[in-house]
Amino acid sequence: MTSEKKIASKHSRVEHALVNYFLEEQGKFFSFKQLRKKFSKRFQKEELHECVQSLIQSGFLTARGTQFRHVAATKSIQTADEIDDVVDGLINITASGHAYLISPDREQDVWVSRDNLNTAFDGDNVKV
């Protein structure tokens, strides 16, 4: 494995851990210091910082001063499990591998976990 692939793989593991943590702790703000303390045994400070910034840029996290939380806590975003009907739309995959279904028929985007993407690629037209 090349050093670039190792770095990308490590980045992916850090991002995956952060995404899962924020999804489990919906609505709660966490400072970077709290995140460092939580993940200090698994990841280095620089890796965490890079991934937090990446998650902010992708729209998964929102910042309030020096604290962060999952965007769904501030916006009304539904998960695929919460929708009773079938929705057509485009998949927008974030850097973390999770996605949003963007549909002209819905006012709100639908959050789709990476586990539920099956073989969909960014920009694919899908039904959920």
CSV table of C-alpha atoms in Angstrom, one decimal:
chain,number,residue,atom,x,y,z
A,1,MET,CA,0.0,0.0,0.0
A,2,THR,CA,1.4,3.4,-1.0
A,3,SER,CA,1.8,6.1,1.6
A,4,GLU,CA,-1.0,8.1,-0.1
A,5,LYS,CA,-3.4,5.2,0.2
A,6,LYS,CA,-2.4,4.7,3.9
A,7,ILE,CA,-3.1,8.4,4.6
A,8,ALA,CA,-6.5,8.2,2.8
A,9,SER,CA,-7.4,5.0,4.6
A,10,LYS,CA,-6.5,6.6,8.0
A,11,HIS,CA,-8.5,9.7,7.1
A,12,SER,CA,-11.5,7.6,6.2
A,13,ARG,CA,-11.3,5.8,9.5
A,14,VAL,CA,-11.1,9.0,11.5
A,15,GLU,CA,-14.0,10.5,9.5
A,16,HIS,CA,-16.1,7.4,9.9
A,17,ALA,CA,-15.6,7.4,13.7
A,18,LEU,CA,-16.5,11.1,13.9
A,19,VAL,CA,-19.6,10.7,11.7
A,20,ASN,CA,-20.8,7.8,13.9
A,21,TYR,CA,-20.1,9.7,17.1
A,22,PHE,CA,-22.0,12.8,15.9
A,23,LEU,CA,-24.9,10.7,14.7
A,24,GLU,CA,-25.1,9.0,18.1
A,25,GLU,CA,-25.0,12.3,19.9
A,26,GLN,CA,-27.6,14.2,17.9
A,27,GLY,CA,-28.2,17.8,19.0
A,28,LYS,CA,-25.1,18.1,21.2
A,29,PHE,CA,-22.3,20.5,20.6
A,30,PHE,CA,-18.7,19.3,21.2
A,31,SER,CA,-15.5,21.4,21.3
A,32,PHE,CA,-12.4,20.2,19.5
A,33,LYS,CA,-10.8,19.6,22.9
A,34,GLN,CA,-13.7,17.2,23.8
A,35,LEU,CA,-13.2,15.4,20.5
A,36,ARG,CA,-9.5,15.1,21.1
A,37,LYS,CA,-10.1,13.7,24.5
A,38,LYS,CA,-12.6,11.2,23.2
A,39,PHE,CA,-10.5,10.0,20.3
A,40,SER,CA,-6.9,10.6,21.6
A,41,LYS,CA,-6.1,6.9,22.0
A,42,ARG,CA,-7.1,6.2,18.4
A,43,PHE,CA,-6.2,9.2,16.3
A,44,GLN,CA,-3.7,12.1,16.3
A,45,LYS,CA,-4.7,15.7,16.8
A,46,GLU,CA,-3.9,16.7,13.2
A,47,GLU,CA,-6.0,13.9,11.8
A,48,LEU,CA,-9.0,14.9,13.9
A,49,HIS,CA,-8.6,18.5,12.9
A,50,GLU,CA,-8.5,17.7,9.2
A,51,CYS,CA,-11.5,15.5,9.4
A,52,VAL,CA,-13.6,18.0,11.4
A,53,GLN,CA,-12.8,20.7,8.8
A,54,SER,CA,-13.7,18.2,6.0
A,55,LEU,CA,-17.0,17.4,7.7
A,56,ILE,CA,-17.8,21.2,8.1
A,57,GLN,CA,-17.0,21.8,4.4
A,58,SER,CA,-19.2,18.8,3.3
A,59,GLY,CA,-22.1,20.2,5.3
A,60,PHE,CA,-22.3,17.3,7.8
A,61,LEU,CA,-21.2,19.5,10.7
A,62,THR,CA,-22.1,23.0,11.7
A,63,ALA,CA,-19.8,25.2,13.8
A,64,ARG,CA,-20.9,27.6,16.6
A,65,GLY,CA,-17.7,29.4,17.7
A,66,THR,CA,-15.3,26.6,18.6
A,67,GLN,CA,-18.0,23.9,19.0
A,68,PHE,CA,-19.5,21.6,16.4
A,69,ARG,CA,-22.6,19.4,15.9
A,70,HIS,CA,-24.3,17.5,13.3
A,71,VAL,CA,-26.3,19.7,10.9
A,72,ALA,CA,-29.5,17.6,11.2
A,73,ALA,CA,-29.7,19.0,14.7
A,74,THR,CA,-30.2,22.5,13.2
A,75,LYS,CA,-32.0,21.6,10.0
A,76,SER,CA,-34.9,19.3,9.5
A,77,ILE,CA,-33.3,16.5,7.5
A,78,GLN,CA,-35.0,13.2,7.4
A,79,THR,CA,-33.4,9.8,7.2
A,80,ALA,CA,-34.6,7.3,4.6
A,81,ASP,CA,-36.3,5.3,7.3
A,82,GLU,CA,-38.5,8.2,8.3
A,83,ILE,CA,-40.1,8.6,4.8
A,84,ASP,CA,-43.2,6.5,4.0
A,85,ASP,CA,-43.3,7.0,0.3
A,86,VAL,CA,-40.8,6.5,-2.6
A,87,VAL,CA,-38.7,9.5,-3.5
A,88,ASP,CA,-36.7,10.1,-6.7
A,89,GLY,CA,-33.7,12.3,-6.7
A,90,LEU,CA,-29.9,12.7,-7.2
A,91,ILE,CA,-27.4,11.3,-4.7
A,92,ASN,CA,-24.9,13.8,-3.3
A,93,ILE,CA,-22.2,11.8,-1.5
A,94,THR,CA,-20.2,13.7,1.1
A,95,ALA,CA,-16.5,13.2,1.8
A,96,SER,CA,-17.4,10.9,4.7
A,97,GLY,CA,-19.2,8.5,2.3
A,98,HIS,CA,-22.6,9.3,3.6
A,99,ALA,CA,-25.0,11.0,1.2
A,100,TYR,CA,-28.0,13.3,0.8
A,101,LEU,CA,-30.8,12.5,-1.6
A,102,ILE,CA,-31.8,15.8,-3.3
A,103,SER,CA,-35.3,15.7,-4.8
A,104,PRO,CA,-37.3,18.4,-6.5
A,105,ASP,CA,-40.4,16.8,-5.0
A,106,ARG,CA,-39.3,17.3,-1.4
A,107,GLU,CA,-38.5,20.5,0.5
A,108,GLN,CA,-36.0,18.7,2.7
A,109,ASP,CA,-32.9,16.6,1.7
A,110,VAL,CA,-32.9,13.0,2.8
A,111,TRP,CA,-29.9,11.8,4.8
A,112,VAL,CA,-28.7,8.4,3.5
A,113,SER,CA,-26.1,6.4,5.5
A,114,ARG,CA,-23.2,5.0,3.6
A,115,ASP,CA,-24.5,1.5,4.6
A,116,ASN,CA,-27.6,2.1,2.6
A,117,LEU,CA,-26.0,3.4,-0.6
A,118,ASN,CA,-25.6,0.0,-2.1
A,119,THR,CA,-23.9,0.7,-5.5
A,120,ALA,CA,-24.9,4.3,-5.9
A,121,PHE,CA,-22.4,6.8,-7.0
A,122,ASP,CA,-22.3,10.6,-6.5
A,123,GLY,CA,-24.7,12.2,-9.0
A,124,ASP,CA,-26.7,9.0,-9.7
A,125,ASN,CA,-30.5,9.3,-10.1
A,126,VAL,CA,-32.0,6.9,-7.5
A,127,LYS,CA,-35.3,6.0,-5.8
A,128,VAL,CA,-35.4,5.8,-2.0
